Tab-separated table of C-alpha atoms in Angstrom:
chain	number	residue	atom	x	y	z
A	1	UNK	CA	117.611	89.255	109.427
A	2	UNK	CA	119.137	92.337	110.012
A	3	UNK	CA	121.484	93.324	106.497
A	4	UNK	CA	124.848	94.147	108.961
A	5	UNK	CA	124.402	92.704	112.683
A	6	UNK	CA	127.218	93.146	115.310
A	7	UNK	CA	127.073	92.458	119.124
A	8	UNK	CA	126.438	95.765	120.721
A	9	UNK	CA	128.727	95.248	123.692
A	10	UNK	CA	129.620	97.104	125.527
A	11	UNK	CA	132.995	95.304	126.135
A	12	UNK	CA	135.184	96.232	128.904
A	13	UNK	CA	139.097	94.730	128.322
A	14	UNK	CA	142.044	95.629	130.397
A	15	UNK	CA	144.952	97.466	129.089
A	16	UNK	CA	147.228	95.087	126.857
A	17	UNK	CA	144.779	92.526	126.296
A	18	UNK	CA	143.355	91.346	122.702
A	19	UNK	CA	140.025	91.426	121.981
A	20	UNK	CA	137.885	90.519	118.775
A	21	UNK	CA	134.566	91.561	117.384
A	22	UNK	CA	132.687	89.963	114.757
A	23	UNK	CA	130.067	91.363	112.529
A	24	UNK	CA	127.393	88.854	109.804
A	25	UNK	CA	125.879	89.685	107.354
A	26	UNK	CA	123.316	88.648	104.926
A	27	UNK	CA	124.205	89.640	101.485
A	28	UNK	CA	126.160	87.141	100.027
A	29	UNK	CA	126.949	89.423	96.902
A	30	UNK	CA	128.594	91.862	98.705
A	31	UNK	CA	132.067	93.036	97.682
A	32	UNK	CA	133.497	95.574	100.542
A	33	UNK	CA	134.035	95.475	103.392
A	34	UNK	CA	134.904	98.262	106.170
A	35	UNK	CA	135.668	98.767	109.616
A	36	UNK	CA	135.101	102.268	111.058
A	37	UNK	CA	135.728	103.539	114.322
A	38	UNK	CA	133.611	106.374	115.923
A	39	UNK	CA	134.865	108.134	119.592
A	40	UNK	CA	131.996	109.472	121.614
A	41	UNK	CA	130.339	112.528	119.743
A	42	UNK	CA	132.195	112.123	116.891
A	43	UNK	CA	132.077	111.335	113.211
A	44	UNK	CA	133.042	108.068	112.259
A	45	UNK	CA	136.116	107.366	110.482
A	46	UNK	CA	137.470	104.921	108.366
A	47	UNK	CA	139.816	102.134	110.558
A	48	UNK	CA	140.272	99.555	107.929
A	49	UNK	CA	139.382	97.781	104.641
A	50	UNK	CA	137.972	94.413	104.804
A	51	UNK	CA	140.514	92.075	101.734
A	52	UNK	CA	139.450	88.649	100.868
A	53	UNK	CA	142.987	87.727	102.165
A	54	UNK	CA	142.553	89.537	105.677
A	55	UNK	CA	144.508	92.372	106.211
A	56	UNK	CA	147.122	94.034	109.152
A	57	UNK	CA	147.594	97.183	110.338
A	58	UNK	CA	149.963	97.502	113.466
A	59	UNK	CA	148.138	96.039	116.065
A	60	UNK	CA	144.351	95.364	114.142
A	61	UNK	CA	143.795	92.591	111.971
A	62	UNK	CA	140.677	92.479	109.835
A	63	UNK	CA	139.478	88.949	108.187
A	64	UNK	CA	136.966	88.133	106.188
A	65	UNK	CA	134.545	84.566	106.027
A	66	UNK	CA	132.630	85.141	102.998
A	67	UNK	CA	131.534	81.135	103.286
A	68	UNK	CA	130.220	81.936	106.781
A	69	UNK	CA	129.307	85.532	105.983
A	70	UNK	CA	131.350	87.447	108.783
A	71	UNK	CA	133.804	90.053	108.797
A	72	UNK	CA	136.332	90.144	112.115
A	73	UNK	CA	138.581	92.911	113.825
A	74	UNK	CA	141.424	91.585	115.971
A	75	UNK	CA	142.675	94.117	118.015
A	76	UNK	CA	146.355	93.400	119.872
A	77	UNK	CA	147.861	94.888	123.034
A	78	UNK	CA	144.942	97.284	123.370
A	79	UNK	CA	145.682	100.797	124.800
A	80	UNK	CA	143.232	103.276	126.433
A	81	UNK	CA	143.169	105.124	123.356
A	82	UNK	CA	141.449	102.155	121.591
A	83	UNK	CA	138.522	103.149	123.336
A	84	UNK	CA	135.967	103.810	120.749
A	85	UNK	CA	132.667	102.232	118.915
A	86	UNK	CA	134.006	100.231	116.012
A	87	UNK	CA	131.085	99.998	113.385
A	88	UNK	CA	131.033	97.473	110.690
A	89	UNK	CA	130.210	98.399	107.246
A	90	UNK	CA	129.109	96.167	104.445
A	91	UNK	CA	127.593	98.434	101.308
A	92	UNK	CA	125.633	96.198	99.270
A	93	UNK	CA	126.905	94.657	96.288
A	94	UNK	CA	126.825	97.162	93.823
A	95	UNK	CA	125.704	100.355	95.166
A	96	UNK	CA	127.931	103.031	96.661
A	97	UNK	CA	125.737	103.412	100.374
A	98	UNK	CA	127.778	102.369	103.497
A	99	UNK	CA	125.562	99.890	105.786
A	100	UNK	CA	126.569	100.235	108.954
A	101	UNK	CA	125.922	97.797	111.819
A	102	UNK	CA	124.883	98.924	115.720
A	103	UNK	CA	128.828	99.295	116.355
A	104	UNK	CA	130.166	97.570	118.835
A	105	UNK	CA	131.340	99.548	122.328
A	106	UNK	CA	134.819	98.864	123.027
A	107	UNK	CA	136.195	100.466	126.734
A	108	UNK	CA	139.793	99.489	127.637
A	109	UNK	CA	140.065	99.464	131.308
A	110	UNK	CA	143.678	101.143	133.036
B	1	UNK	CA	141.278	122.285	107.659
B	2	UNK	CA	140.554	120.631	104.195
B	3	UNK	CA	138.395	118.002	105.741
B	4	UNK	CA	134.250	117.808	105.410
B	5	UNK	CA	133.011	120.839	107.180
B	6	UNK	CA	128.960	121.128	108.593
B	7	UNK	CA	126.883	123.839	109.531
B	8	UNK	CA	125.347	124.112	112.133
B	9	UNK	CA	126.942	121.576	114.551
B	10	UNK	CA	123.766	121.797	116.792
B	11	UNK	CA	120.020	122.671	116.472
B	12	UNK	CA	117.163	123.230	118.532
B	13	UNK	CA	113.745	123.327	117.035
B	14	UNK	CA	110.305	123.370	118.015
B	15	UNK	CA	108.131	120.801	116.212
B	16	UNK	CA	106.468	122.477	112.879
B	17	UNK	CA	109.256	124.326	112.538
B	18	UNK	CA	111.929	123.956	108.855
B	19	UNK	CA	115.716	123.155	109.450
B	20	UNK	CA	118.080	123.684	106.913
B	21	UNK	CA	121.883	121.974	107.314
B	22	UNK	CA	124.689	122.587	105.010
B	23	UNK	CA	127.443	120.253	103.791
B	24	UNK	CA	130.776	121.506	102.394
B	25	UNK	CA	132.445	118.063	101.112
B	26	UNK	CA	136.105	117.566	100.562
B	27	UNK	CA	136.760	120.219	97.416
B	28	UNK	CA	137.833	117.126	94.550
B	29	UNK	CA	135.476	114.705	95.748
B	30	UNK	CA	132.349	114.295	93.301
B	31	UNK	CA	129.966	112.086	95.858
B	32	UNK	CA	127.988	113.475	98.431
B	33	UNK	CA	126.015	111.592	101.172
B	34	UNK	CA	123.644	112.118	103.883
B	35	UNK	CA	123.146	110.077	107.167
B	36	UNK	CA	120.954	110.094	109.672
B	37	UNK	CA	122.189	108.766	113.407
B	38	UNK	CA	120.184	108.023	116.690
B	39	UNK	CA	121.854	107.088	119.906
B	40	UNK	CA	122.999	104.005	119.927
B	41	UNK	CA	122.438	103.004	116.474
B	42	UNK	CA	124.780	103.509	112.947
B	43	UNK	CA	124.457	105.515	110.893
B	44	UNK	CA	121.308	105.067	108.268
B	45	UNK	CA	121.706	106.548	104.689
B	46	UNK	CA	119.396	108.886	103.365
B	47	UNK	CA	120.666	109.830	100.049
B	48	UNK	CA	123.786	110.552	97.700
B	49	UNK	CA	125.047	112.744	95.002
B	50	UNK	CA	127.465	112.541	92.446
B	51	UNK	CA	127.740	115.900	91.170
B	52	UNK	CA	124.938	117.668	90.887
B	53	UNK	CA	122.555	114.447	90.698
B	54	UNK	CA	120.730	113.102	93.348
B	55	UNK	CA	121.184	109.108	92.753
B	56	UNK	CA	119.659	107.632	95.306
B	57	UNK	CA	117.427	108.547	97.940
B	58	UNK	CA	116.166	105.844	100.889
B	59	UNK	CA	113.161	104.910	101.807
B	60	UNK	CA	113.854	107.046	105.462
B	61	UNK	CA	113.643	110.314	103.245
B	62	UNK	CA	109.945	111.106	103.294
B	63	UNK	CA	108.440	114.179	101.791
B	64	UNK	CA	109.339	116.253	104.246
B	65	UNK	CA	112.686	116.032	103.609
B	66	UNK	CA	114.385	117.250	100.521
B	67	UNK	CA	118.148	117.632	99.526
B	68	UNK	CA	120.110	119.792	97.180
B	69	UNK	CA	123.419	120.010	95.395
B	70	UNK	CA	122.762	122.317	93.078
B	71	UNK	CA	126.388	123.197	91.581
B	72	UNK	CA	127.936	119.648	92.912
B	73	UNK	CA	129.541	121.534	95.897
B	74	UNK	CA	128.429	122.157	99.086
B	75	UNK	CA	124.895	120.120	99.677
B	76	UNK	CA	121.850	120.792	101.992
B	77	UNK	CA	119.457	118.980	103.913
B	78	UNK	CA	115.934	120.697	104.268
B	79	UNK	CA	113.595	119.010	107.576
B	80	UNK	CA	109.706	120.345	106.880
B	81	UNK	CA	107.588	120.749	109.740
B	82	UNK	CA	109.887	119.104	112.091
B	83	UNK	CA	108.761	116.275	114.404
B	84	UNK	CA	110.393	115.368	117.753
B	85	UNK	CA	111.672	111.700	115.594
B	86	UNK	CA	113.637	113.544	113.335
B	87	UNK	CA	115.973	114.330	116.432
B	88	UNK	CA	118.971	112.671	115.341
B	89	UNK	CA	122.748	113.227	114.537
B	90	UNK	CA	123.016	114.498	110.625
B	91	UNK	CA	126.139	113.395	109.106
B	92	UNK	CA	127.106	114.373	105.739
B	93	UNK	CA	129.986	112.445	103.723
B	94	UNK	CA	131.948	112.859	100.764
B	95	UNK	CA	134.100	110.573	98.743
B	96	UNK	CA	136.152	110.792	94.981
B	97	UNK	CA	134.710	108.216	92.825
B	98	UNK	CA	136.984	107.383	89.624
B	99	UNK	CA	136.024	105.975	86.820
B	100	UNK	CA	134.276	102.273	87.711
B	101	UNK	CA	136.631	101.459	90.273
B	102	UNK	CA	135.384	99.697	92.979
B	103	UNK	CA	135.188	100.668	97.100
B	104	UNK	CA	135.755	104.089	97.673
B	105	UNK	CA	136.753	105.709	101.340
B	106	UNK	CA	133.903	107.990	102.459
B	107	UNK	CA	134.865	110.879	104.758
B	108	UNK	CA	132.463	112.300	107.413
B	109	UNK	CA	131.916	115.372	108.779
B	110	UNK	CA	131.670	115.988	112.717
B	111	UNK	CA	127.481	116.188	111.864
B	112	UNK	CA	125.238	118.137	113.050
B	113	UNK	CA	122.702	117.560	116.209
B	114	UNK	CA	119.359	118.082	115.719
B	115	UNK	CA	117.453	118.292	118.670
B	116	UNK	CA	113.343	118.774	117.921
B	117	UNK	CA	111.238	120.082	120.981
């Protein structure tokens, strides 16, 4: 098994609709949790932390299933700017090296 | 712009042929890291700094590859006799680490695209 496994998409959504990802994994032990986003050609950057108590930003809400092991991004009223790769990220328990997953290809349709 | 800067942003190489990249990291942050990218894929890490000390290097680092950071600054990535699977997006990142404090943001830089002929 795969130590950060997301569904590669891609996903197509229209404008103003929700859409969710989710993203396993398969150390139990881990501690953090991170979504990142990443446009075409570009660096990835940091979109949210992952709490224990799922967390809200605007329009994105992150939770986290540690019984289950999988991490979730809600993303609200989507707008064409939310266009993007979103890349989990699960460093392993102790160790400071970001694990990142496929990403996930998110396209928001006009 | 104070943010992670890397040089060059593109490559082109025959195979055989060294590569050196450079990685300027945000100026207070003490950890450095190195990714590699392919299409379609996340990044992979290849190996981190704090400082001037190389703490961890992956498995994906063979010999040919060899990273410095000698004065816990800037950072660079040496490719030895290139082959055409080492084309690949390079991204370097930098964080601040304090104290034992757990999570820490990393910050990327826009990478640089090796392309191996």
């Amino acid at each position: 098994r795969k130590e950060v496994e997301q569904d590669p998409g891609p996903f197509n959504v229209p404008e103003g609709a929700t859409v969710a990802f989710n993203c396993t994994y398969s150390n139990s032990a881990s501690q953090s949790f991170f979504w990142y986003r990443q446009d075409c050609r570009k660096e990835p950057k940091l979109l949210m932390s992952v709490y224990s108590s799922g967390n809200e930003d605007g329009r994105f809400t992150a939770q986290l299933n540690r019984a289950s092991q999988y991490i979730s991004l809600l993303i609200r009223d989507s707008k064409l700017s939310d266009s993007a790769t979103y890349l989990c990220v699960v460093p392993p328990s102790g160790n400071e090296k970001l694990t990142f997953g496929t990403g996930t290809r998110l396209t928001i349709i006009p | 712009d104070t943010g992670v800067s890397q040089d060059p942003r593109h490559k082109i190489t025959k195979r055989g042929q060294n590569v050196t990249f450079r990685c300027d990291p945000i100026s207070e942050h003490n950890r450095l890291y190195w990714y590699r990218q392919t299409l379609g894929q996340g990044p992979e890490f290849l190996t981190y700094f704090q400082n001037e000390a190389q703490l961890e290097k992956s498995r994906l680092l063979s010999d040919r590859f060899s990273a410095e950071r000698p004065k816990g600054s800037f950072s660079t990535l040496e490719i030895q006799r290139t082959e055409q699977g080492d084309s690949a997006m390079y991204l370097c990142a930098s964080s601040l680490r304090r104290g034992s404090g757990g999570g820490n943001e990393q910050f990327f830089g826009p990478g640089t695209r090796l392309t191996v002929l």
